[in-house]
């Protein structure tokens, strides 16, 4: 093993890489060579460490789950004793662990191992092959489900599958293929099996779905509907067993680890009910979590929002939990009247006001799902009314999505001390926005650089796994070049962040929303040892290759929760 040539040194002498602050506090002025500190549990040497507000470093030491020292390789090696695990990075780049600030990770985990995944697949032929492969092991007559996370634009064929193609791939199974929250393809017997056909008598849902027909008037198998209709349709599918939900939760979290994700903030949303949190809680009780989960509660019942929140949080105060699992307030569906409703009534606004007034009195964080800037005043006016009575700045409320946020909206959020959660929705749907609103509007969506200039707190994320794949590097690439999956450039250069700015949004920026920007999100002494060793150099690889980056080693709290390639043998299984 050898040390790489030293990189530029930081402002503090690398000889003083041990806990300088501790010795300053007790007034000791001693040469660092004389300091006797406990040896680190693990050291990582010969790397390229991304240190914010500083220069690149070579190595770090981990002790008791936190970063104990950062410096050059010789200095860090000098801290080790025979019991210290030494990991040679071989010049690879190390970044803080990525934190997805808005991902439906809990819901995705429930069915992850019972679904067919098309995220990242580049040909329709391969996508259909995945259905064919799943059919070989699934019981005859069971459902094969593609729940989302894909778009036809990702396929070289540039089209959706046909009903005939899914029947050919799985002739003895029912097949459900969902695109975003807008369309679903079913096999010929699927509608009857889900009891939504005319003869099944489910007229309520059937009336909210549109049957796509070809030029001859024959049904194609594709159905269209709004968010709620598609979500209600999904709810008719058979539910996984509890054992499958446990398996899926573990598997999805490990898949996120493989992409360098060490933390998620989950906003609840459609298709998840209170009992659906039980698999997550069991994995946590068994010390099986491999990433940090911060979760919000969405309103379970329409017109019972305040009653339900009061009941559910009597013994669930804001911030309840530990470093692995923690309750982080309410949302994204705070009240049903403001959820995917651009024109709420006065009564619905009063309902939201009552819930938020209660939440503010409880010191509770809230996050809100909203898509379009034009009607967002309906939401922000209610927030401002609450803020006029009780300052919400210390509560770190946020709005998710809002891709076309105007300068005025961003300023209103900043004035109230709120934040903005940004995801790469337009990586899939950019062309649709371009066609509806034109190139001038598209140049400003989302206005990332404007928000940064305003010093508005911003968190990065994906909104996976129905409307987007969960890959954070795809999201980072989209932040940096503003291009859709088809390669269409939308965002103007003046709204493109730098690589470090984008990375900070996905780490420190996301940590802000759970009050943890000083505990995680950076490679800094004293912070939690959450990090990822990358397969590619994020700082120098061409932007169009960033999306293909993976983690070779992911560490959470000093534990190696995922490892591959040269580090595969280092992965530590949950206790």
PDB file of N, CA and C in Angstrom, residues 293-328:
ATOM      1  N   UNK A 293     -33.867   7.771   8.074  1.00  0.00           N
ATOM      2  CA  UNK A 293     -35.207   8.061   7.579  1.00  0.00           C
ATOM      3  C   UNK A 293     -35.837   9.158   8.425  1.00  0.00           C
ATOM      4  N   UNK A 294     -36.263  10.219   7.752  1.00  0.00           N
ATOM      5  CA  UNK A 294     -37.056  11.276   8.380  1.00  0.00           C
ATOM      6  C   UNK A 294     -38.421  11.258   7.682  1.00  0.00           C
ATOM      7  N   UNK A 295     -39.488  11.091   8.452  1.00  0.00           N
ATOM      8  CA  UNK A 295     -40.783  10.892   7.813  1.00  0.00           C
ATOM      9  C   UNK A 295     -41.820  11.892   8.308  1.00  0.00           C
ATOM     10  N   UNK A 296     -42.703  12.260   7.385  1.00  0.00           N
ATOM     11  CA  UNK A 296     -43.840  13.133   7.692  1.00  0.00           C
ATOM     12  C   UNK A 296     -45.123  12.312   7.614  1.00  0.00           C
ATOM     13  N   UNK A 297     -46.140  12.769   8.307  1.00  0.00           N
ATOM     14  CA  UNK A 297     -47.451  12.115   8.267  1.00  0.00           C
ATOM     15  C   UNK A 297     -48.390  12.908   7.374  1.00  0.00           C
ATOM     16  N   UNK A 298     -48.940  12.248   6.366  1.00  0.00           N
ATOM     17  CA  UNK A 298     -49.980  12.851   5.544  1.00  0.00           C
ATOM     18  C   UNK A 298     -51.343  12.600   6.183  1.00  0.00           C
ATOM     19  N   UNK A 299     -52.292  13.470   5.860  1.00  0.00           N
ATOM     20  CA  UNK A 299     -53.635  13.351   6.430  1.00  0.00           C
ATOM     21  C   UNK A 299     -54.281  12.039   5.981  1.00  0.00           C
ATOM     22  N   UNK A 300     -54.678  11.177   6.906  1.00  0.00           N
ATOM     23  CA  UNK A 300     -55.264   9.894   6.515  1.00  0.00           C
ATOM     24  C   UNK A 300     -56.665  10.019   5.912  1.00  0.00           C
ATOM     25  N   UNK A 301     -57.509  10.919   6.500  1.00  0.00           N
ATOM     26  CA  UNK A 301     -58.916  10.958   6.094  1.00  0.00           C
ATOM     27  C   UNK A 301     -59.325  12.375   5.701  1.00  0.00           C
ATOM     28  N   UNK A 302     -60.076  12.450   4.632  1.00  0.00           N
ATOM     29  CA  UNK A 302     -60.604  13.740   4.192  1.00  0.00           C
ATOM     30  C   UNK A 302     -61.586  14.300   5.227  1.00  0.00           C
ATOM     31  N   UNK A 303     -61.454  15.589   5.483  1.00  0.00           N
ATOM     32  CA  UNK A 303     -62.322  16.331   6.416  1.00  0.00           C
ATOM     33  C   UNK A 303     -62.182  15.878   7.868  1.00  0.00           C
ATOM     34  N   UNK A 304     -61.161  15.083   8.155  1.00  0.00           N
ATOM     35  CA  UNK A 304     -60.862  14.690   9.528  1.00  0.00           C
ATOM     36  C   UNK A 304     -59.388  14.987   9.838  1.00  0.00           C
ATOM     37  N   UNK A 305     -58.800  15.889   9.063  1.00  0.00           N
ATOM     38  CA  UNK A 305     -57.357  16.106   9.132  1.00  0.00           C
ATOM     39  C   UNK A 305     -56.896  16.531  10.529  1.00  0.00           C
ATOM     40  N   UNK A 306     -57.485  17.579  11.066  1.00  0.00           N
ATOM     41  CA  UNK A 306     -57.048  18.083  12.361  1.00  0.00           C
ATOM     42  C   UNK A 306     -57.296  17.053  13.456  1.00  0.00           C
ATOM     43  N   UNK A 307     -58.440  16.429  13.413  1.00  0.00           N
ATOM     44  CA  UNK A 307     -58.764  15.383  14.392  1.00  0.00           C
ATOM     45  C   UNK A 307     -57.743  14.253  14.339  1.00  0.00           C
ATOM     46  N   UNK A 308     -57.398  13.812  13.115  1.00  0.00           N
ATOM     47  CA  UNK A 308     -56.461  12.696  12.980  1.00  0.00           C
ATOM     48  C   UNK A 308     -55.046  13.084  13.404  1.00  0.00           C
ATOM     49  N   UNK A 309     -54.608  14.274  13.010  1.00  0.00           N
ATOM     50  CA  UNK A 309     -53.261  14.701  13.402  1.00  0.00           C
ATOM     51  C   UNK A 309     -53.141  14.821  14.915  1.00  0.00           C
ATOM     52  N   UNK A 310     -54.149  15.372  15.543  1.00  0.00           N
ATOM     53  CA  UNK A 310     -54.115  15.484  17.002  1.00  0.00           C
ATOM     54  C   UNK A 310     -54.018  14.110  17.657  1.00  0.00           C
ATOM     55  N   UNK A 311     -54.800  13.178  17.147  1.00  0.00           N
ATOM     56  CA  UNK A 311     -54.828  11.839  17.725  1.00  0.00           C
ATOM     57  C   UNK A 311     -53.493  11.115  17.507  1.00  0.00           C
ATOM     58  N   UNK A 312     -52.968  11.202  16.272  1.00  0.00           N
ATOM     59  CA  UNK A 312     -51.770  10.445  15.937  1.00  0.00           C
ATOM     60  C   UNK A 312     -50.515  10.980  16.605  1.00  0.00           C
ATOM     61  N   UNK A 313     -50.514  12.264  16.936  1.00  0.00           N
ATOM     62  CA  UNK A 313     -49.282  12.869  17.470  1.00  0.00           C
ATOM     63  C   UNK A 313     -49.326  13.098  18.978  1.00  0.00           C
ATOM     64  N   UNK A 314     -50.327  12.563  19.659  1.00  0.00           N
ATOM     65  CA  UNK A 314     -50.373  12.735  21.111  1.00  0.00           C
ATOM     66  C   UNK A 314     -49.109  12.207  21.780  1.00  0.00           C
ATOM     67  N   UNK A 315     -48.598  11.099  21.270  1.00  0.00           N
ATOM     68  CA  UNK A 315     -47.371  10.529  21.813  1.00  0.00           C
ATOM     69  C   UNK A 315     -46.282  10.467  20.735  1.00  0.00           C
ATOM     70  N   UNK A 316     -46.351  11.401  19.792  1.00  0.00           N
ATOM     71  CA  UNK A 316     -45.373  11.469  18.720  1.00  0.00           C
ATOM     72  C   UNK A 316     -44.971  12.930  18.528  1.00  0.00           C
ATOM     73  N   UNK A 317     -44.223  13.493  19.459  1.00  0.00           N
ATOM     74  CA  UNK A 317     -43.837  14.900  19.349  1.00  0.00           C
ATOM     75  C   UNK A 317     -42.868  15.122  18.197  1.00  0.00           C
ATOM     76  N   UNK A 318     -42.820  16.342  17.716  1.00  0.00           N
ATOM     77  CA  UNK A 318     -41.904  16.708  16.646  1.00  0.00           C
ATOM     78  C   UNK A 318     -40.473  16.308  17.012  1.00  0.00           C
ATOM     79  N   UNK A 319     -39.793  15.613  16.082  1.00  0.00           N
ATOM     80  CA  UNK A 319     -38.411  15.197  16.300  1.00  0.00           C
ATOM     81  C   UNK A 319     -38.255  13.913  17.075  1.00  0.00           C
ATOM     82  N   UNK A 320     -39.362  13.236  17.395  1.00  0.00           N
ATOM     83  CA  UNK A 320     -39.282  12.002  18.170  1.00  0.00           C
ATOM     84  C   UNK A 320     -38.573  10.924  17.363  1.00  0.00           C
ATOM     85  N   UNK A 321     -37.610  10.234  17.973  1.00  0.00           N
ATOM     86  CA  UNK A 321     -36.884   9.172  17.310  1.00  0.00           C
ATOM     87  C   UNK A 321     -35.412   9.226  17.655  1.00  0.00           C
ATOM     88  N   UNK A 322     -34.588   8.691  16.782  1.00  0.00           N
ATOM     89  CA  UNK A 322     -33.148   8.696  17.004  1.00  0.00           C
ATOM     90  C   UNK A 322     -32.441   9.090  15.718  1.00  0.00           C
ATOM     91  N   UNK A 323     -31.114   8.865  15.657  1.00  0.00           N
ATOM     92  CA  UNK A 323     -30.354   9.254  14.473  1.00  0.00           C
ATOM     93  C   UNK A 323     -30.739   8.465  13.228  1.00  0.00           C
ATOM     94  N   UNK A 324     -31.381   7.325  13.401  1.00  0.00           N
ATOM     95  CA  UNK A 324     -31.762   6.496  12.257  1.00  0.00           C
ATOM     96  C   UNK A 324     -33.189   6.757  11.787  1.00  0.00           C
ATOM     97  N   UNK A 325     -34.101   6.906  12.701  1.00  0.00           N
ATOM     98  CA  UNK A 325     -35.517   7.076  12.345  1.00  0.00           C
ATOM     99  C   UNK A 325     -36.093   8.204  13.183  1.00  0.00           C
ATOM    100  N   UNK A 326     -36.737   9.178  12.517  1.00  0.00           N
ATOM    101  CA  UNK A 326     -37.217  10.338  13.266  1.00  0.00           C
ATOM    102  C   UNK A 326     -38.465  10.919  12.601  1.00  0.00           C
ATOM    103  N   UNK A 327     -39.426  11.289  13.441  1.00  0.00           N
ATOM    104  CA  UNK A 327     -40.646  11.951  12.985  1.00  0.00           C
ATOM    105  C   UNK A 327     -40.346  13.410  12.678  1.00  0.00           C
ATOM    106  N   UNK A 328     -40.765  13.858  11.479  1.00  0.00           N
ATOM    107  CA  UNK A 328     -40.415  15.210  11.028  1.00  0.00           C
ATOM    108  C   UNK A 328     -41.636  16.014  10.602  1.00  0.00           C
TER     109      UNK A 328
END
